[in-house]
Short mmCIF file of C-alpha atoms in Angstrom, two decimals:
data_model
loop_
_atom_site.label_atom_id
_atom_site.label_comp_id
_atom_site.label_asym_id
_atom_site.label_seq_id
_atom_site.Cartn_x
_atom_site.Cartn_y
_atom_site.Cartn_z
CA UNK A 116 0.02 5.74 -0.85
CA UNK A 117 -0.71 8.95 -0.44
CA UNK A 118 2.78 10.51 -0.62
CA UNK A 119 2.92 11.16 3.10
CA UNK A 120 4.21 10.22 6.56
CA UNK A 121 0.96 8.44 7.22
CA UNK A 122 1.68 5.85 4.49
CA UNK A 123 3.41 3.99 7.48
CA UNK A 124 0.38 2.35 9.06
CA UNK A 125 -0.32 3.43 12.65
CA UNK A 126 1.25 7.15 12.30
CA UNK A 127 -0.83 10.06 12.44
CA UNK A 128 -0.29 13.70 12.00
CA UNK A 129 -1.55 16.82 13.12
CA UNK A 130 -1.24 20.64 12.80
CA UNK A 131 -2.08 23.69 14.69
CA UNK A 132 -1.01 27.40 13.78
CA UNK A 133 -1.93 30.80 14.37
CA UNK A 134 -1.77 33.00 11.21
CA UNK A 135 -1.18 36.32 13.32
CA UNK A 136 1.43 34.72 15.39
CA UNK A 137 3.00 33.27 12.02
CA UNK A 138 4.17 30.13 13.64
CA UNK A 139 2.59 26.65 14.96
CA UNK A 140 3.20 23.15 15.73
CA UNK A 141 3.02 19.76 13.91
CA UNK A 142 2.47 16.69 15.87
CA UNK A 143 3.28 13.31 15.04
CA UNK A 144 1.67 10.34 17.09
CA UNK A 145 1.89 6.58 16.78
CA UNK A 146 -1.32 4.27 17.39
CA UNK A 147 1.37 2.15 19.50
CA UNK A 148 4.65 3.01 20.77
CA UNK A 149 7.58 3.02 18.06
CA UNK A 150 11.02 2.20 18.46
CA UNK A 151 12.97 5.77 18.12
CA UNK A 152 16.30 7.36 17.46
CA UNK A 153 17.74 10.79 17.08
CA UNK A 154 20.64 12.40 14.74
CA UNK A 155 21.46 15.67 15.43
CA UNK A 156 23.77 17.39 12.53
CA UNK A 157 23.23 21.14 12.76
CA UNK A 158 25.38 23.33 15.00
CA UNK A 159 22.41 25.09 16.97
CA UNK A 160 19.85 22.76 17.60
CA UNK A 161 16.75 22.96 20.05
CA UNK A 162 15.56 19.61 21.15
CA UNK A 163 13.28 18.14 23.85
CA UNK A 164 14.04 14.56 25.37
CA UNK A 165 16.80 13.77 23.15
CA UNK A 166 18.88 12.36 25.87
CA UNK A 167 15.88 9.55 26.33
CA UNK A 168 16.69 8.37 22.79
CA UNK A 169 20.45 7.92 23.76
CA UNK A 170 21.31 4.29 22.92
CA UNK A 171 22.39 3.79 26.27
CA UNK A 172 19.27 4.92 27.95
CA UNK A 173 16.07 2.83 29.05
CA UNK A 174 13.36 4.29 27.21
CA UNK A 175 13.17 2.51 23.75
CA UNK A 176 9.85 3.46 22.36
CA UNK A 177 8.29 6.65 22.28
CA UNK A 178 4.55 7.88 21.73
CA UNK A 179 4.73 11.21 19.60
CA UNK A 180 7.09 13.86 18.56
CA UNK A 181 6.33 17.47 19.00
CA UNK A 182 7.85 19.79 16.09
CA UNK A 183 7.21 23.36 16.57
CA UNK A 184 8.25 27.30 15.73
CA UNK A 185 9.19 29.73 18.43
CA UNK A 186 12.65 28.66 19.06
CA UNK A 187 13.05 27.86 22.68
CA UNK A 188 9.41 28.75 23.35
CA UNK A 189 8.35 26.04 21.22
CA UNK A 190 9.97 23.42 23.30
CA UNK A 191 6.92 23.77 25.39
CA UNK A 192 4.60 22.27 22.44
CA UNK A 193 5.65 18.92 23.83
CA UNK A 194 4.01 19.44 26.69
CA UNK A 195 0.64 19.90 24.92
CA UNK A 196 1.10 16.75 22.93
CA UNK A 197 2.21 14.96 26.02
CA UNK A 198 -1.24 16.54 27.70
CA UNK A 199 -3.48 14.74 24.49
CA UNK A 200 -1.64 11.71 25.00
CA UNK A 201 -2.17 11.22 28.58
CA UNK A 202 -5.81 11.89 28.19
CA UNK A 203 -5.77 8.88 25.81
CA UNK A 204 -3.89 6.67 28.33
CA UNK A 205 -0.78 6.52 26.58
CA UNK A 206 2.80 6.36 27.61
CA UNK A 207 5.52 4.68 29.29
CA UNK A 208 4.28 2.38 32.49
CA UNK A 209 6.03 2.94 35.81
CA UNK A 210 4.04 1.19 38.48
CA UNK A 211 0.80 3.12 38.85
CA UNK A 212 1.94 5.98 36.52
CA UNK A 213 1.72 6.29 32.98
CA UNK A 214 4.05 8.75 31.15
CA UNK A 215 3.82 9.52 27.61
CA UNK A 216 7.23 9.78 25.91
CA UNK A 217 7.30 12.80 23.41
CA UNK A 218 10.48 14.03 21.91
CA UNK A 219 10.66 17.41 19.99
CA UNK A 220 12.73 19.91 18.16
CA UNK A 221 12.02 23.65 17.55
CA UNK A 222 12.68 25.93 14.36
CA UNK A 223 13.54 29.95 14.54
CA UNK A 224 10.66 31.78 13.09
CA UNK A 225 10.65 34.71 15.61
CA UNK A 226 11.71 37.32 13.25
CA UNK A 227 9.28 36.65 10.12
CA UNK A 228 6.66 39.42 10.57
CA UNK A 229 4.45 37.60 12.80
CA UNK A 230 3.24 39.28 16.20
CA UNK A 231 4.91 37.49 18.83
CA UNK A 232 3.74 39.70 21.83
CA UNK A 233 2.07 36.77 23.48
CA UNK A 234 2.47 38.27 27.38
CA UNK A 235 3.55 36.01 30.27
CA UNK A 236 3.11 32.48 28.55
CA UNK A 237 3.93 31.51 25.04
CA UNK A 238 1.03 29.65 23.02
CA UNK A 239 3.20 26.59 22.05
CA UNK A 240 1.44 24.30 24.75
CA UNK A 241 -1.94 24.84 23.72
CA UNK A 242 -1.07 24.64 20.13
CA UNK A 243 0.83 21.42 20.70
CA UNK A 244 -2.33 20.00 22.19
CA UNK A 245 -4.40 21.13 19.44
CA UNK A 246 -1.97 19.81 16.72
CA UNK A 247 -2.25 16.30 18.78
CA UNK A 248 -6.05 16.42 18.82
CA UNK A 249 -6.29 16.97 15.18
CA UNK A 250 -3.70 14.36 13.98
CA UNK A 251 -5.05 11.91 11.48
CA UNK A 252 -3.88 10.07 8.62
CA UNK A 253 -4.07 13.04 6.09
CA UNK A 254 -2.62 16.39 6.55
CA UNK A 255 -1.77 19.52 4.70
CA UNK A 256 1.68 20.18 3.37
CA UNK A 257 3.24 23.82 3.17
CA UNK A 258 2.69 26.77 5.58
CA UNK A 259 1.08 24.93 7.92
CA UNK A 260 1.66 23.71 11.23
CA UNK A 261 5.48 24.12 12.23
CA UNK A 262 6.42 25.09 8.98
CA UNK A 263 3.75 28.47 8.56
CA UNK A 264 6.66 30.61 9.56
CA UNK A 265 9.52 28.97 7.77
CA UNK A 266 11.73 30.39 5.37
CA UNK A 267 15.06 29.43 3.29
CA UNK A 268 17.36 32.00 2.01
CA UNK A 269 15.46 32.85 -1.27
CA UNK A 270 11.73 31.06 -0.75
CA UNK A 271 9.10 30.47 1.82
CA UNK A 272 9.63 27.38 3.44
CA UNK A 273 6.97 24.64 4.96
CA UNK A 274 6.13 21.52 5.72
CA UNK A 275 6.71 18.64 3.37
CA UNK A 276 6.25 14.85 3.41
CA UNK A 277 6.89 11.67 0.82
CA UNK A 278 6.69 7.97 1.09
CA UNK A 279 8.09 5.09 -0.92
CA UNK A 280 8.54 1.23 -0.72
CA UNK A 281 11.09 -0.90 -0.81
CA UNK A 282 10.80 -3.89 -3.47
CA UNK A 283 10.25 -6.28 -0.36
CA UNK A 284 7.33 -3.92 0.67
CA UNK A 285 8.59 -2.23 3.49
CA UNK A 286 7.23 1.31 3.86
CA UNK A 287 9.36 4.23 4.44
CA UNK A 288 8.08 7.93 4.63
CA UNK A 289 9.63 11.45 5.29
CA UNK A 290 8.06 14.57 7.00
CA UNK A 291 10.36 17.67 6.91
CA UNK A 292 10.00 21.18 8.25
CA UNK A 293 12.17 23.19 6.03
CA UNK A 294 13.77 26.62 7.55
CA UNK A 295 17.26 25.75 6.38
CA UNK A 296 20.02 28.29 6.40
CA UNK A 297 20.72 27.41 2.74
CA UNK A 298 18.67 27.26 -0.49
CA UNK A 299 16.44 24.21 -1.67
CA UNK A 300 16.54 25.24 -5.48
CA UNK A 301 19.62 25.84 -7.69
CA UNK A 302 20.34 29.57 -7.40
CA UNK A 303 17.26 31.46 -7.97
CA UNK A 304 15.70 29.19 -10.71
CA UNK A 305 12.98 26.81 -10.64
CA UNK A 306 14.80 23.82 -10.37
CA UNK A 307 15.53 21.91 -6.95
CA UNK A 308 18.39 20.11 -5.51
CA UNK A 309 16.23 17.35 -5.04
CA UNK A 310 15.22 17.00 -9.11
CA UNK A 311 17.26 13.59 -9.46
CA UNK A 312 14.65 12.00 -6.64
CA UNK A 313 11.40 13.56 -7.87
CA UNK A 314 8.71 11.10 -8.49
CA UNK A 315 6.29 12.37 -11.45
CA UNK A 316 5.87 16.19 -11.05
CA UNK A 317 5.53 16.05 -7.14
CA UNK A 318 7.87 19.61 -7.18
CA UNK A 319 7.19 20.77 -10.66
CA UNK A 320 9.07 18.43 -13.06
CA UNK A 321 11.53 20.97 -13.99
CA UNK A 322 14.51 18.51 -13.60
CA UNK A 323 18.06 20.31 -13.30
CA UNK A 324 19.32 23.18 -15.31
CA UNK A 325 21.47 22.10 -18.21
CA UNK A 326 24.77 23.51 -16.78
CA UNK A 327 25.48 25.01 -13.84
CA UNK A 328 27.02 28.73 -13.72
CA UNK A 329 29.30 29.75 -10.79
CA UNK A 330 26.34 31.86 -9.54
CA UNK A 331 24.24 28.99 -9.13
CA UNK A 332 27.10 27.08 -6.90
CA UNK A 333 27.68 30.14 -4.73
CA UNK A 334 27.45 29.32 -1.25
CA UNK A 335 24.93 32.02 0.12
CA UNK A 336 23.21 31.85 3.54
CA UNK A 337 20.48 33.97 4.91
CA UNK A 338 21.87 37.35 6.46
CA UNK A 339 25.34 36.31 5.39
CA UNK A 340 27.93 37.43 7.79
CA UNK A 341 24.98 38.29 10.37
CA UNK A 342 23.33 35.06 10.46
CA UNK A 343 22.93 33.43 13.93
CA UNK A 344 22.76 29.74 14.77
CA UNK A 345 19.48 30.09 15.91
CA UNK A 346 17.60 31.40 12.73
CA UNK A 347 17.74 28.09 10.93
CA UNK A 348 16.83 24.52 11.36
CA UNK A 349 15.32 21.76 9.20
CA UNK A 350 13.33 18.96 11.17
CA UNK A 351 12.89 15.71 9.92
CA UNK A 352 10.72 12.71 10.86
CA UNK A 353 11.62 9.30 8.98
CA UNK A 354 8.96 6.59 9.91
CA UNK A 355 9.02 3.09 8.47
CA UNK A 356 6.88 -0.30 9.27
CA UNK A 357 10.46 -2.25 9.33
CA UNK A 358 11.11 -3.97 12.56
CA UNK A 359 14.25 -2.21 13.95
CA UNK A 360 16.27 -2.05 17.45
CA UNK A 361 16.90 1.28 18.85
CA UNK A 362 20.63 0.88 17.37
CA UNK A 363 19.35 0.26 14.07
CA UNK A 364 16.71 3.25 14.26
CA UNK A 365 19.85 5.40 14.93
CA UNK A 366 21.71 4.03 11.78
CA UNK A 367 18.57 4.43 9.91
CA UNK A 368 18.52 8.19 10.94
CA UNK A 369 22.39 8.83 10.15
CA UNK A 370 22.01 7.58 6.89
CA UNK A 371 18.48 9.10 6.08
CA UNK A 372 20.38 12.45 6.97
CA UNK A 373 21.90 12.03 3.40
CA UNK A 374 18.64 13.39 2.11
CA UNK A 375 19.11 16.70 3.81
CA UNK A 376 22.47 17.16 1.67
CA UNK A 377 20.87 16.27 -1.39
CA UNK A 378 17.94 18.60 -0.99
CA UNK A 379 19.60 22.05 0.71
CA UNK A 380 22.94 23.97 -0.20
CA UNK A 381 24.74 24.59 2.33
CA UNK A 382 23.28 22.07 5.16
CA UNK A 383 24.44 20.90 8.51
CA UNK A 384 26.35 24.30 9.26
CA UNK A 385 27.10 25.79 12.29
CA UNK A 386 24.28 28.13 11.68
CA UNK A 387 21.51 25.07 11.38
CA UNK A 388 19.80 23.03 14.08
CA UNK A 389 19.34 20.20 11.83
CA UNK A 390 17.26 17.10 13.49
CA UNK A 391 16.23 14.18 12.16
CA UNK A 392 13.71 11.52 14.29
CA UNK A 393 13.55 7.87 13.04
CA UNK A 394 10.82 5.79 14.17
CA UNK A 395 10.01 2.23 13.55
CA UNK A 396 6.26 0.40 13.98
CA UNK A 397 7.97 -2.82 13.81
CA UNK A 398 5.63 -4.56 11.61
CA UNK A 399 7.86 -6.02 9.00
CA UNK A 400 11.14 -8.12 9.11
CA UNK A 401 14.44 -6.92 7.05
CA UNK A 402 17.77 -7.83 6.67
CA UNK A 403 19.83 -6.26 9.45
CA UNK A 404 22.58 -5.39 7.03
CA UNK A 405 21.86 -5.21 3.39
CA UNK A 406 18.02 -4.75 4.41
CA UNK A 407 18.87 -1.70 6.44
CA UNK A 408 21.33 -0.19 4.11
CA UNK A 409 18.91 -0.06 1.22
CA UNK A 410 16.14 1.16 3.58
CA UNK A 411 18.40 3.97 4.80
CA UNK A 412 19.15 5.10 1.13
CA UNK A 413 15.50 5.04 -0.15
CA UNK A 414 14.72 7.02 3.17
CA UNK A 415 17.46 9.52 2.29
CA UNK A 416 15.94 9.96 -1.31
CA UNK A 417 12.58 10.40 0.37
CA UNK A 418 13.27 12.93 2.77
CA UNK A 419 15.01 14.69 -0.19
CA UNK A 420 11.75 14.80 -1.75
CA UNK A 421 9.97 15.97 1.45
CA UNK A 422 12.42 18.96 1.76
CA UNK A 423 11.52 19.99 -1.89
CA UNK A 424 7.56 19.26 -1.29
CA UNK A 425 8.08 21.67 1.63
CA UNK A 426 9.23 24.40 -0.43
CA UNK A 427 6.93 23.56 -3.49
CA UNK A 428 4.04 23.74 -1.69
CA UNK A 429 4.54 26.77 0.32
CA UNK A 430 2.59 30.13 0.23
CA UNK A 431 4.16 33.27 1.41
CA UNK A 432 3.35 35.30 4.52
CA UNK A 433 1.14 38.32 4.26
CA UNK A 434 3.89 40.69 5.78
CA UNK A 435 5.83 43.43 4.19
CA UNK A 436 9.19 42.36 2.99
CA UNK A 437 8.05 38.57 3.15
CA UNK A 438 9.87 35.88 1.10
CA UNK A 439 8.05 35.32 -2.05
CA UNK A 440 6.84 31.38 -2.22
CA UNK A 441 8.22 29.22 -5.02
CA UNK A 442 4.93 29.68 -6.87
CA UNK A 443 4.81 33.25 -6.83
CA UNK A 444 7.79 33.26 -9.36
CA UNK A 445 7.36 29.80 -11.09
CA UNK A 446 3.84 28.66 -12.07
#
């Protein structure tokens, strides 16, 4: 176990980003089509192919997921991931046609100091292709890919990941792109809201403060009253090797969303676009009731850890007025 999404066999992750642009793409690919569902809790989401994941619709399995910066411009990243999968002959077969199924979601990072004057066409389709072509079993965390330009209210955001196994040997793992309207830390201190779920010292081992002051519990959001719905979002992918149906994958996504609430304060606001994809490679049987409940609870814990790791591993952008990284304040 490498504490990454790719600890689920058959899952690969790749990044592509542009430092001048201060934005990028993260691609999640599946060696074989994965059963998938989506759960949206934020009030301002930006998604691609989300309708295909509806429980009443025909497609049950997907070939990849595209996560991108760039707000609505970043939705083009899915086309780049799709192009790479098409080269590999992957996709949903319709008689003689093969169509890669690539849902996706975006975060808003257009005001982070990067040069967004890209001309007629945004670069996200090409970044999506490059990210998909780079996908492998090891990948970087922090300020990379879709997390290059992300922020929280007080610290730089980023890409985080974590994994775990149930007592029955079923693997569940999470990847998060952290760009929430709220805070991942308790106040401006070194403690992470997700501290109770930390494994070892994967995000500093600081635990929680001995007591909570009113200032720590104050509800603060990016930009205060001036915040808009398109400025914030946390994206997440939960992967597992459990055998799940599409409705069970939906339930897993719903339970796993609890992990965002454990790691970000506040969350799921009208100002967020929080989106979670759940994907199952369908290798190991689980009990459909108790087993799924336990898997969902572990997935939520794992997602909370991934979110904290996204902030813990991030580095500040090299622009005037950029938010500090956690490590800039706490060594």
